[in-house]
PDB file of C-alpha atoms and ligand atoms in Angstrom:
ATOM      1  CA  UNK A  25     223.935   4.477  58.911  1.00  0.00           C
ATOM      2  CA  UNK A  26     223.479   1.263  57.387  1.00  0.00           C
ATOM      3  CA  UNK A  27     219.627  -0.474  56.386  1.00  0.00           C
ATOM      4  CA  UNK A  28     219.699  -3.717  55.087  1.00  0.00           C
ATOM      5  CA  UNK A  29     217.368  -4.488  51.002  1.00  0.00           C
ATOM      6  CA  UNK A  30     216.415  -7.375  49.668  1.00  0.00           C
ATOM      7  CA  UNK A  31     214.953  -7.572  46.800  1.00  0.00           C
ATOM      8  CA  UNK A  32     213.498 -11.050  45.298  1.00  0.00           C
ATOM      9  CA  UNK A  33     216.169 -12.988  46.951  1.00  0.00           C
ATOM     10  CA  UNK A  34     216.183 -16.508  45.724  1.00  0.00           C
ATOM     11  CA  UNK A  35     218.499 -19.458  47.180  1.00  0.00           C
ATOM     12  CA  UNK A  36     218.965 -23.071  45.467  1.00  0.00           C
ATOM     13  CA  UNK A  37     220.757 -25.970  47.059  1.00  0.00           C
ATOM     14  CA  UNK A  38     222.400 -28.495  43.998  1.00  0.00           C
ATOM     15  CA  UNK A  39     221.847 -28.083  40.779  1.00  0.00           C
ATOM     16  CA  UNK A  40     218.950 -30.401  38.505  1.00  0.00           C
ATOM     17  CA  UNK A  41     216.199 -32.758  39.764  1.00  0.00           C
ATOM     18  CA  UNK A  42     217.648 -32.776  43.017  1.00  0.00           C
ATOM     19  CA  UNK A  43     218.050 -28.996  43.457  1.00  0.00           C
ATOM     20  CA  UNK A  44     216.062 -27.746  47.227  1.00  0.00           C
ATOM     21  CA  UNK A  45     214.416 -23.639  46.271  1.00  0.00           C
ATOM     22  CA  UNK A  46     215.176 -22.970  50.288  1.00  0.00           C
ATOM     23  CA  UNK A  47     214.851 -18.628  49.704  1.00  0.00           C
ATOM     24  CA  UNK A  48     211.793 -18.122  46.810  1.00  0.00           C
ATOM     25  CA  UNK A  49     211.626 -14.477  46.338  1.00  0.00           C
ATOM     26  CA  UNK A  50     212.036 -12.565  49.547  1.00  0.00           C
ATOM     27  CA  UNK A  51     211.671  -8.533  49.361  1.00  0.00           C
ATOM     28  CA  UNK A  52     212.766  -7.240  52.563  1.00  0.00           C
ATOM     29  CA  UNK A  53     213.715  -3.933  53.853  1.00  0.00           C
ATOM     30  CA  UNK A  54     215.608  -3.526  57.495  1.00  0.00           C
ATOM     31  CA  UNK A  55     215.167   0.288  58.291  1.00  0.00           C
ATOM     32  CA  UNK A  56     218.472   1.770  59.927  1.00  0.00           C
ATOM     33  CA  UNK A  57     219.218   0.932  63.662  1.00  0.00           C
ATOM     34  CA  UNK A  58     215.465  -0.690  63.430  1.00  0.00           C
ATOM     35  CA  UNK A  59     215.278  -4.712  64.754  1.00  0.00           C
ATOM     36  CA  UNK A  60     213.394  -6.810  62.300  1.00  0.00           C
ATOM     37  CA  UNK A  61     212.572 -10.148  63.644  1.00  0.00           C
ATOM     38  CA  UNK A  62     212.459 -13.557  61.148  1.00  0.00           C
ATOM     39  CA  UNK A  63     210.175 -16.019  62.165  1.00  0.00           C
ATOM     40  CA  UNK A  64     208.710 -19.051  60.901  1.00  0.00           C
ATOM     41  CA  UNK A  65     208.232 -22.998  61.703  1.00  0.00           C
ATOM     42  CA  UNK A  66     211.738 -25.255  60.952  1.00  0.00           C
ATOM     43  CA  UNK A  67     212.431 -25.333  57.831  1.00  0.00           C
ATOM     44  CA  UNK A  68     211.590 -22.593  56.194  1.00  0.00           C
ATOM     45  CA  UNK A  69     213.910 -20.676  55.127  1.00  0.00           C
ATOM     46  CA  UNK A  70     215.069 -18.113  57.829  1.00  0.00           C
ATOM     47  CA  UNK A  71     218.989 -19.176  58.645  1.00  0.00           C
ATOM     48  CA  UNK A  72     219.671 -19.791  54.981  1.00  0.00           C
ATOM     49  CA  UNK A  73     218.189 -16.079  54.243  1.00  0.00           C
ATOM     50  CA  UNK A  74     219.999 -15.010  57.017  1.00  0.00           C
ATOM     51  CA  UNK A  75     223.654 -16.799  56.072  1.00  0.00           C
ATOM     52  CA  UNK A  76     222.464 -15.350  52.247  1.00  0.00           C
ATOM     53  CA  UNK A  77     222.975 -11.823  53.997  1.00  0.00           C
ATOM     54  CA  UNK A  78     226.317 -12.160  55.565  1.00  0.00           C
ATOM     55  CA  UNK A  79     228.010 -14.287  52.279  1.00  0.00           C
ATOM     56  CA  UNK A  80     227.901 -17.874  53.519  1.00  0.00           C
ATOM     57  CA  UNK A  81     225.680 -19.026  50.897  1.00  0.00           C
ATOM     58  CA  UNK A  82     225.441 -17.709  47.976  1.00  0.00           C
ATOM     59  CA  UNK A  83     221.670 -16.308  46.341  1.00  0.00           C
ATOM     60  CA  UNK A  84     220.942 -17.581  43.232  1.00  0.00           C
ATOM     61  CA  UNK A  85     219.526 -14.763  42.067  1.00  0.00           C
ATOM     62  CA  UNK A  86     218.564 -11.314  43.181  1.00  0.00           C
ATOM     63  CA  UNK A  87     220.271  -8.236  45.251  1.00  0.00           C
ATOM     64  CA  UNK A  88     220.975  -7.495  48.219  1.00  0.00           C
ATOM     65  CA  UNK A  89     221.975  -4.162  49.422  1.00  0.00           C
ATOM     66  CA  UNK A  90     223.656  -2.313  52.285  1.00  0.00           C
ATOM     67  CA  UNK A  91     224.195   1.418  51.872  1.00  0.00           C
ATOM     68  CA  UNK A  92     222.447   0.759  48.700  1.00  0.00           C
ATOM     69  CA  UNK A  93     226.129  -1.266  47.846  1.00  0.00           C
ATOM     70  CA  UNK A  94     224.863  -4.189  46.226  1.00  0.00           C
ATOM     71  CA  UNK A  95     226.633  -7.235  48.241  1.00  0.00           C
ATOM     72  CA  UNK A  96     226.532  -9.801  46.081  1.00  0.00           C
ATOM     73  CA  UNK A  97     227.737  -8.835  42.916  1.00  0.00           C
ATOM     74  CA  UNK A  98     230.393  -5.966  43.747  1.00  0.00           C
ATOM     75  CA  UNK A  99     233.696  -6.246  44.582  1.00  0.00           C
ATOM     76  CA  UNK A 100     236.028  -4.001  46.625  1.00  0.00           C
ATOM     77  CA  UNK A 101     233.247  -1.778  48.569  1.00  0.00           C
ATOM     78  CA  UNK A 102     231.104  -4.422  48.820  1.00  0.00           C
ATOM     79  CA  UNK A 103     233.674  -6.676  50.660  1.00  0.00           C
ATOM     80  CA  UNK A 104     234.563  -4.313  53.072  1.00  0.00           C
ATOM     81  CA  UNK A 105     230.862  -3.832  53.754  1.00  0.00           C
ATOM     82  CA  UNK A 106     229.806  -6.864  53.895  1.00  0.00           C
ATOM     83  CA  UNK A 107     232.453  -7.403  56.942  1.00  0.00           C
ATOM     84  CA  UNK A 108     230.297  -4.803  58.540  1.00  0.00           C
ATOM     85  CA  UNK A 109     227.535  -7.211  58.927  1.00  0.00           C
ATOM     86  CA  UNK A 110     228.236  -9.740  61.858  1.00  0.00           C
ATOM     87  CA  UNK A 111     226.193 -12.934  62.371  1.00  0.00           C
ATOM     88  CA  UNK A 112     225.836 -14.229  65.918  1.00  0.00           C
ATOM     89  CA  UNK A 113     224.856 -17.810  65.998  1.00  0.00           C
ATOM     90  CA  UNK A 114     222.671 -20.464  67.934  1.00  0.00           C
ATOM     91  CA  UNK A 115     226.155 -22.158  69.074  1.00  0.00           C
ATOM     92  CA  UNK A 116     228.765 -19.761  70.548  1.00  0.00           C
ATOM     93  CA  UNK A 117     231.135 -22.406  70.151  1.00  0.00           C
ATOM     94  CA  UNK A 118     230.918 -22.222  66.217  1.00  0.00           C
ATOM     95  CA  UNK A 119     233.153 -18.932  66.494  1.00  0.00           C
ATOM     96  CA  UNK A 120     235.095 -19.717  69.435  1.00  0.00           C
ATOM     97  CA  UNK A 121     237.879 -21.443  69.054  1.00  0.00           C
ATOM     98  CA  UNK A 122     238.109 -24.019  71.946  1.00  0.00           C
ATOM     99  CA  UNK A 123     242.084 -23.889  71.804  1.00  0.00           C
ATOM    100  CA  UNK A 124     242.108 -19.611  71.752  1.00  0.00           C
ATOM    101  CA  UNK A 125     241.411 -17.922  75.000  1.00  0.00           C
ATOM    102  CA  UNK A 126     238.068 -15.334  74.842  1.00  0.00           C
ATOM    103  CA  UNK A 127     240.654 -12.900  74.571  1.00  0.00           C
ATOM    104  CA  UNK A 128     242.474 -13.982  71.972  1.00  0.00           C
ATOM    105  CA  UNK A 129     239.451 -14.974  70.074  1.00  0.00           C
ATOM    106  CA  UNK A 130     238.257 -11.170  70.897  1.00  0.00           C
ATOM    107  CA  UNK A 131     241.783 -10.052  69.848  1.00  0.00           C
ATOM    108  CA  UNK A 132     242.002 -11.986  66.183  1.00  0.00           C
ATOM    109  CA  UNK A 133     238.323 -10.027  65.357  1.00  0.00           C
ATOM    110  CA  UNK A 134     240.250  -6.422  66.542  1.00  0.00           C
ATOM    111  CA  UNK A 135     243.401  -7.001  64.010  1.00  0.00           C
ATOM    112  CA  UNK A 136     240.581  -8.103  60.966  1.00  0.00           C
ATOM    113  CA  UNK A 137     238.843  -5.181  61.466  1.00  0.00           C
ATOM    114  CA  UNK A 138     242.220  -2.902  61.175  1.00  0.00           C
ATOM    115  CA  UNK A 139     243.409  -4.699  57.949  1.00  0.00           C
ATOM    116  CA  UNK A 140     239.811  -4.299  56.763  1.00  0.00           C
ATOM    117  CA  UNK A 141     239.238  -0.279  57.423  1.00  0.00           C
ATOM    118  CA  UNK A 142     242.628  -0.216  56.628  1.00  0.00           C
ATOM    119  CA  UNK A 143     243.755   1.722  60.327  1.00  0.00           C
ATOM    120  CA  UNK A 144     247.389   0.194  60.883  1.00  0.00           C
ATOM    121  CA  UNK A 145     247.954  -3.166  63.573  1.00  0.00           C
ATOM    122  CA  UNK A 146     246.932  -1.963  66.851  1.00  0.00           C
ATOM    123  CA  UNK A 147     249.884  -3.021  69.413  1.00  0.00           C
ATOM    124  CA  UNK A 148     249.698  -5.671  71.683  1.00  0.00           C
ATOM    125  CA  UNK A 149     248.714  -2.841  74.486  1.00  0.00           C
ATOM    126  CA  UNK A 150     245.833  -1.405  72.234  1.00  0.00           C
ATOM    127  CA  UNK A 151     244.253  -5.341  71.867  1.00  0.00           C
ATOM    128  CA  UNK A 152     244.523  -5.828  75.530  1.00  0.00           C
ATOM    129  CA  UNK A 153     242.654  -2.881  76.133  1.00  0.00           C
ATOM    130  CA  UNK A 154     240.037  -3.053  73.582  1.00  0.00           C
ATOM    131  CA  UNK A 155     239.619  -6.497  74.583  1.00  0.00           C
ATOM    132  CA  UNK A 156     239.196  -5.489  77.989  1.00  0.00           C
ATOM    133  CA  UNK A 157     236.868  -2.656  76.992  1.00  0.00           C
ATOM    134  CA  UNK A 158     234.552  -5.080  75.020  1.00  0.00           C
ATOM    135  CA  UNK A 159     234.296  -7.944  77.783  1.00  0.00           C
ATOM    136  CA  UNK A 160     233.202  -5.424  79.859  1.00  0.00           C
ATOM    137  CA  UNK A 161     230.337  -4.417  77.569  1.00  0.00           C
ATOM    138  CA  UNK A 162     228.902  -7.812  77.687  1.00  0.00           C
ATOM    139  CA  UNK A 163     229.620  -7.750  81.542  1.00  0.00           C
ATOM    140  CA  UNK A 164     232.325 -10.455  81.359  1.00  0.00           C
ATOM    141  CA  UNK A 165     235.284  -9.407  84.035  1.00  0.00           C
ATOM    142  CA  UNK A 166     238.263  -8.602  81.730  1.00  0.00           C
ATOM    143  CA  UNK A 167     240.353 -10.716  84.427  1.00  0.00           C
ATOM    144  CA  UNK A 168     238.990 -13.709  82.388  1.00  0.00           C
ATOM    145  CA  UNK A 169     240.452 -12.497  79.283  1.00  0.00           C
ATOM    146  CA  UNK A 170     243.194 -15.590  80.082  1.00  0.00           C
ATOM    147  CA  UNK A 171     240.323 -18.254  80.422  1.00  0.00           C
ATOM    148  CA  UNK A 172     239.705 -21.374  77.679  1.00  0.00           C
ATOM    149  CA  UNK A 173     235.939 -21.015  76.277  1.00  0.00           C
ATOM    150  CA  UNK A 174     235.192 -24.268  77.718  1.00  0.00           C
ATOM    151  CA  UNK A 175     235.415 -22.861  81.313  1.00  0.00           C
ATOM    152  CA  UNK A 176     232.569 -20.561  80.565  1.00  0.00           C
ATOM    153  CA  UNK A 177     228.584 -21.184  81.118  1.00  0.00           C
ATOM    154  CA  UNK A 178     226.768 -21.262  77.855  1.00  0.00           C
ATOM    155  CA  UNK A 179     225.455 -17.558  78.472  1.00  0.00           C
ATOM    156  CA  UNK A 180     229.100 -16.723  79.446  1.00  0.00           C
ATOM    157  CA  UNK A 181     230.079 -18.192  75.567  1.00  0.00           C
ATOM    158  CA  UNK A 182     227.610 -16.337  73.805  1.00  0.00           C
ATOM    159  CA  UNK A 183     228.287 -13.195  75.386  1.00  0.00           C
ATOM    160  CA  UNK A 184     231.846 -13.731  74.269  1.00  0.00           C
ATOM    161  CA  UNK A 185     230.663 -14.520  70.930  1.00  0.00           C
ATOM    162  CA  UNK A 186     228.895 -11.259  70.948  1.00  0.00           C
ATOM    163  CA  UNK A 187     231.721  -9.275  71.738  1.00  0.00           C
ATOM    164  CA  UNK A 188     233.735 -10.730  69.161  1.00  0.00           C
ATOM    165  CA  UNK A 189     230.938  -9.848  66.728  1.00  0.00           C
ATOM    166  CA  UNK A 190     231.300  -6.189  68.232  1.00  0.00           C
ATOM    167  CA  UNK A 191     234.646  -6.204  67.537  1.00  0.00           C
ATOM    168  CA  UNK A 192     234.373  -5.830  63.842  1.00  0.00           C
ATOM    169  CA  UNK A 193     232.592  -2.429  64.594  1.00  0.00           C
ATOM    170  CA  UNK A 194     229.387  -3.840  62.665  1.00  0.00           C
ATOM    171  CA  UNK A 195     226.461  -1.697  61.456  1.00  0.00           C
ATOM    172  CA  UNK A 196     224.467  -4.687  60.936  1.00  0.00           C
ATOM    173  CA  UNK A 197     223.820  -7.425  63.465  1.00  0.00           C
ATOM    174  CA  UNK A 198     222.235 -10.934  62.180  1.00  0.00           C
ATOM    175  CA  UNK A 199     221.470 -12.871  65.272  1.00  0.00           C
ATOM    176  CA  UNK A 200     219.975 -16.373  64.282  1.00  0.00           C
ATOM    177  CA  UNK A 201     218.173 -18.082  67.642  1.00  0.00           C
ATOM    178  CA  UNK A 202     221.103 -16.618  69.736  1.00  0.00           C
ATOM    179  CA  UNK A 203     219.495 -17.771  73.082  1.00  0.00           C
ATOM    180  CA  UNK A 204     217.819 -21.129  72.055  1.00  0.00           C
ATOM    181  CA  UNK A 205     220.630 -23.022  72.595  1.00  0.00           C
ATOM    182  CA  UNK A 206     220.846 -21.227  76.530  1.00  0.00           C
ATOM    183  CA  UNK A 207     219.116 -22.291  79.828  1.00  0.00           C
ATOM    184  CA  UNK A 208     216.214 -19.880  80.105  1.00  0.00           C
ATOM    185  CA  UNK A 209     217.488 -18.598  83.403  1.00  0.00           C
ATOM    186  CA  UNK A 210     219.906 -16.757  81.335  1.00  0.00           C
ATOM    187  CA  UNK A 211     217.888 -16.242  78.391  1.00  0.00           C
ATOM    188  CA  UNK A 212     216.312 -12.748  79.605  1.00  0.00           C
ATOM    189  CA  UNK A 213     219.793 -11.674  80.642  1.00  0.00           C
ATOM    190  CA  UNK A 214     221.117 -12.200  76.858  1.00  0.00           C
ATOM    191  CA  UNK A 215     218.517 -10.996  75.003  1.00  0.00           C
ATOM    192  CA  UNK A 216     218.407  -7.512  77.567  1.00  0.00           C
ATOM    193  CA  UNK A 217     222.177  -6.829  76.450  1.00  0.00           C
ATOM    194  CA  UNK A 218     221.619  -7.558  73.128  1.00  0.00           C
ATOM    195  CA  UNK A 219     218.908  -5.138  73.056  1.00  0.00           C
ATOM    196  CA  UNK A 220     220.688  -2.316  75.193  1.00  0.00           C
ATOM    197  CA  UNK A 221     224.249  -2.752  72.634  1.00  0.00           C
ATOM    198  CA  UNK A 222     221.670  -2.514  69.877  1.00  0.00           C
ATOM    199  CA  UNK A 223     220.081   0.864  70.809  1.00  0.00           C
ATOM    200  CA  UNK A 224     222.954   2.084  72.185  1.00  0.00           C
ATOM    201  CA  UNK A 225     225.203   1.485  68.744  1.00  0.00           C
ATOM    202  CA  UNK A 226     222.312   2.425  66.694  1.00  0.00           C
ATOM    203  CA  UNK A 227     222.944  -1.154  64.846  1.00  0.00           C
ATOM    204  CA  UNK A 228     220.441  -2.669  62.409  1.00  0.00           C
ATOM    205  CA  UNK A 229     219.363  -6.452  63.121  1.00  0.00           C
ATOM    206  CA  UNK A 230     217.889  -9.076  61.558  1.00  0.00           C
ATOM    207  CA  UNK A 231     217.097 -11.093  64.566  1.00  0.00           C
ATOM    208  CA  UNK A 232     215.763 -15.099  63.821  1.00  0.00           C
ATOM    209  CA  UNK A 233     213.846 -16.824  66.320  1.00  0.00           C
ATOM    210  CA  UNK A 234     210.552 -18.760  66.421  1.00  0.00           C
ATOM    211  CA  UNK A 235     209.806 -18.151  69.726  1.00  0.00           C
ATOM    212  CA  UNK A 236     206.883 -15.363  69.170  1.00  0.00           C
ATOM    213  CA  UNK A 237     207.305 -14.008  72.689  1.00  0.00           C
ATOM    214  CA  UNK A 238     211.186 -13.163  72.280  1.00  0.00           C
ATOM    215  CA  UNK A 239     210.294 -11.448  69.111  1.00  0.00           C
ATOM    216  CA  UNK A 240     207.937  -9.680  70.600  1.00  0.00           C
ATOM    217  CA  UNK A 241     209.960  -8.004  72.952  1.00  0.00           C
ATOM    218  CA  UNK A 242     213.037  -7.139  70.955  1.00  0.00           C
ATOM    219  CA  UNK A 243     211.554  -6.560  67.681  1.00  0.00           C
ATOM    220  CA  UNK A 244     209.965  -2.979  65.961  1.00  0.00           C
ATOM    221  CA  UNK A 245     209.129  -5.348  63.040  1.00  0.00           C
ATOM    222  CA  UNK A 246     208.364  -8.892  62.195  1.00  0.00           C
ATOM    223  CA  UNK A 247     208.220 -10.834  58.750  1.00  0.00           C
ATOM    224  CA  UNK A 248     207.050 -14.240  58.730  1.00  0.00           C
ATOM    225  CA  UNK A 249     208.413 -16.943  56.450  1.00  0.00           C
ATOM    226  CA  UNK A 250     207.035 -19.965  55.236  1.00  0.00           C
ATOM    227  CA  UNK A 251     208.084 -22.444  52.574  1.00  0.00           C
ATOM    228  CA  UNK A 252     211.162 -19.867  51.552  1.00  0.00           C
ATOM    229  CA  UNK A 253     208.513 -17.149  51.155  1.00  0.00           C
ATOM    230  CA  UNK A 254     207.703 -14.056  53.354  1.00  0.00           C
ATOM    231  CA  UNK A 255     204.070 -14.370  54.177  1.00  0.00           C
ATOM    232  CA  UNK A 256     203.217 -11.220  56.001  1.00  0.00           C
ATOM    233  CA  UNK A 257     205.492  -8.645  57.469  1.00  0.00           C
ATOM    234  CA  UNK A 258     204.222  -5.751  59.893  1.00  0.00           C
ATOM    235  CA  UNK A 259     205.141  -3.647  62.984  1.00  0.00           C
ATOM    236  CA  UNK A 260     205.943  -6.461  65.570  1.00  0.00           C
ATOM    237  CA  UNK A 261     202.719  -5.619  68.049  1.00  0.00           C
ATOM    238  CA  UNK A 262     200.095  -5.313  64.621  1.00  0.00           C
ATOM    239  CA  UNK A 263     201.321  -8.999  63.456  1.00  0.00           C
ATOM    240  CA  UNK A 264     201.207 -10.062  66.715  1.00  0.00           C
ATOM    241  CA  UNK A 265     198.204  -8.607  67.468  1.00  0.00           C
ATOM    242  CA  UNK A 266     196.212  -8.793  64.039  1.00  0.00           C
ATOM    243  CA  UNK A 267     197.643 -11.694  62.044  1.00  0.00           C
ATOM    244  CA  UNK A 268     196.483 -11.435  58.232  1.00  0.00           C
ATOM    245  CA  UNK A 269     197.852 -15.022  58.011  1.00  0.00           C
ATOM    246  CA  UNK A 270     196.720 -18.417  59.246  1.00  0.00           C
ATOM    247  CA  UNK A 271     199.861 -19.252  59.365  1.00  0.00           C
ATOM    248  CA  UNK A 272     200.987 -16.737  61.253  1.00  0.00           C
ATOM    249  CA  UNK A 273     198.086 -17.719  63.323  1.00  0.00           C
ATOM    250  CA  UNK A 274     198.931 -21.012  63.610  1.00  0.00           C
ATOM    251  CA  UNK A 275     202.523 -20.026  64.856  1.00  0.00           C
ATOM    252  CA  UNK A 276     201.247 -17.644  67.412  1.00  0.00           C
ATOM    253  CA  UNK A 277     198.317 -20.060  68.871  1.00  0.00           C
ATOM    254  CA  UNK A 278     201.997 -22.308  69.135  1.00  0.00           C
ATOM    255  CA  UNK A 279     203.445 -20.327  71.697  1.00  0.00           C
ATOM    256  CA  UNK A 280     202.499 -21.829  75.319  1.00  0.00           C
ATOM    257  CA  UNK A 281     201.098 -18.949  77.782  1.00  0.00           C
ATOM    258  CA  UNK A 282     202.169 -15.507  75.172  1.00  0.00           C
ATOM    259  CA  UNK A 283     201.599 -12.687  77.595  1.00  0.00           C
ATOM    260  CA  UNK A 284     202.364 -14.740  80.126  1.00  0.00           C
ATOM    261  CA  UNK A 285     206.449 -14.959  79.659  1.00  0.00           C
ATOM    262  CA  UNK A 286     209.209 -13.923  81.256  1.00  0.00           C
ATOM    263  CA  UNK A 287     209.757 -10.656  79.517  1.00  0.00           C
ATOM    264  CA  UNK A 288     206.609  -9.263  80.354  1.00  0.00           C
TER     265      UNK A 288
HETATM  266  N1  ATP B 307     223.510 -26.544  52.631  1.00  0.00           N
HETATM  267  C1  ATP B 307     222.284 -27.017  52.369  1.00  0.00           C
HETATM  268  N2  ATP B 307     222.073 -27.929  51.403  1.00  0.00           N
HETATM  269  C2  ATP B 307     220.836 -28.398  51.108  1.00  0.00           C
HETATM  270  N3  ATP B 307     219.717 -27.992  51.746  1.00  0.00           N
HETATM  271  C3  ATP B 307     219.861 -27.101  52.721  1.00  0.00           C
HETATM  272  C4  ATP B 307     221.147 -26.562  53.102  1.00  0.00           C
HETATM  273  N4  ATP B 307     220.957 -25.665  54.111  1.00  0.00           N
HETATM  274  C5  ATP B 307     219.635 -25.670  54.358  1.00  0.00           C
HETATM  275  N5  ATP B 307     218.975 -26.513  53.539  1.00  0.00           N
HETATM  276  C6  ATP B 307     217.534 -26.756  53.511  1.00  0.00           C
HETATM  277  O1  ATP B 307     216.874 -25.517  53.365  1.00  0.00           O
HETATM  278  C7  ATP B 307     215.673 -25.488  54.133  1.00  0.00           C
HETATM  279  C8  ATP B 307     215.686 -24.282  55.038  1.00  0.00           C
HETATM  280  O2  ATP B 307     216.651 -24.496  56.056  1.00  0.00           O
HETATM  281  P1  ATP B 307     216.965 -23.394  57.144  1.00  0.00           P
HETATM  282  O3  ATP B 307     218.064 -23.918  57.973  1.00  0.00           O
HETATM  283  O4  ATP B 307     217.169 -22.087  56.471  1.00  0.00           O
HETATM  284  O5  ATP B 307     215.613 -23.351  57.968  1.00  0.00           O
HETATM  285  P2  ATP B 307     215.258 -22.555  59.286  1.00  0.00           P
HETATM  286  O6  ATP B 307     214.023 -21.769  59.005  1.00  0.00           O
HETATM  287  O7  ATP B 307     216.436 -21.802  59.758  1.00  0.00           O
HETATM  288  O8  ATP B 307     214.873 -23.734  60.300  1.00  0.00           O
HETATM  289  P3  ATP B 307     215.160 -23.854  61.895  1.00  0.00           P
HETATM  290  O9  ATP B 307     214.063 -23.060  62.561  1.00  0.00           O
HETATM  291  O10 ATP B 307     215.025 -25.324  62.147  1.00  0.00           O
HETATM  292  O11 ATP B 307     216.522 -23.331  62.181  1.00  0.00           O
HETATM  293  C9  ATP B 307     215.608 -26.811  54.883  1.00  0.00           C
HETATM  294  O12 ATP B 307     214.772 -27.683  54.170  1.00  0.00           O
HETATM  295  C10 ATP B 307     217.032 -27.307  54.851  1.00  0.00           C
HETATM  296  O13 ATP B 307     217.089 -28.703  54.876  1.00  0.00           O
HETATM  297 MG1   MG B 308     217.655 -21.927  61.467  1.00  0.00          MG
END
């Protein structure tokens, strides 16, 4: 329903001598309900690109589209769109807050989306039960609806944080090192849901990691970014496979025991 363009994206921090060029003319298309994965060492670019996409920085030049909606310049449309594309983030905490209950937290994301598409408040009843229905997609017992975030394991938390993101009936999904922040026990367990709501919604995700192996396994496509740049981008298992980059290379020799991991 919804692929994600960009075309020559460029993002500057400050303004003169001191200005930082973090985003230097990324092109970038994210086919419909496809998973492109982001990687690249620290630095280079990939949560700023991805925080360009869902309006928390601003690009300082070029477009970025979403049903062919250009998101940064338009108004109206683009607004409502652009709450169609959800960002889940390293830290669950970061859109939890620690005073809400999960289901409350869950509950505030329902009534947005209403105002936004514009369907009327859903009653108190209607919450409950759509909060109940998403907990259970990310396996969470409703019966914890009640319970503080802090009384949650970190997988627990970003589970949550996913079904909040779910919530707001996205098309498009950015997910930016969603499990590097998690014990790896859990990791698989994540990254498996993730995968299944994915396929199952049909969403379209930009998902940022720089662990190779993770990419691997949840990603039809992979760009690589370097210095602000995308060096190479290819179907996951050809760039993976067949680097055309040293770089990309370089990040792939990185990876401890590839084959070897727990998602094989
Ligand atoms: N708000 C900001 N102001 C100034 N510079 C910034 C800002 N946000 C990011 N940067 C700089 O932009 C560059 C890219 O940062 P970014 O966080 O996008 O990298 P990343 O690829 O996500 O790295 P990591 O893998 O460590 O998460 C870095 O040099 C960073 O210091
Ligand atoms: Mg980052």
């Amino acid at each position: 329903m919804t692929g994600l363009v960009l075309q020559d994206v460029h993002v500057r921090f400050g303004h003169g001598a001191g200005a930082f060029h973090a985003v230097r003319g990324v092109s970038l298309t994210v086919a419909d309900g496809e998973v492109t994965g982001l990687v690249g060492e620290s630095g280079s670019g990939k949560s700023t690109l991805a925080r360009a996409v869902v309006g928390l920085v601003e690009p300082s030049d070029g477009r970025i589209l979403a049903d062919s909606v250009d998101l940064v310049r338009a108004r109206g449309d683009a607004a409502r769109l652009r709450r169609r594309i959800q960002m889940i983030f390293q830290d669950p905490s970061a859109c939890l807050d620690p005073r809400m209950s999960i289901g409350d937290s869950i509950a505030e994301a329902i009534r947005a989306a209403a105002r936004r598409e514009k369907t009327g408040a859903p009653s108190r009843r209607q919450c409950r039960d759509e909060v109940a229905r998403l907990l259970q997609t990310v396996q969470i017992d409703p019966a914890r609806a009640d319970a503080a975030p802090a009384t949650l394991s970190g997988g627990q938390r970003q589970r949550v944080a996913i079904a909040r993101a779910l919530a707001a009936r996205p098309a498009v999904l950015l997910a930016d090192e969603i499990t590097s922040a998690l014990d790896v026990s859990v990791q698989g367990a994540v990254l498996n849901l993730l995968l299944a709501l994915q396929r199952e919604l049909g969403l379209t995700m930009l998902f940022v990691s720089h662990n190779l192996a993770v990419v691997r396994y949840v990603c039809d496509r992979i760009a690589v970014m370097r210095a602000g740049e995308i060096v190479e981008s290819g179907a996951a298992l050809d760039v993976i496979d067949r680097p055309q980059h040293d770089y990309t290379r370089d990040l792939i020799a990185a990876i401890p025991r590839l084959g070897e991991t727990m998602f094989e």
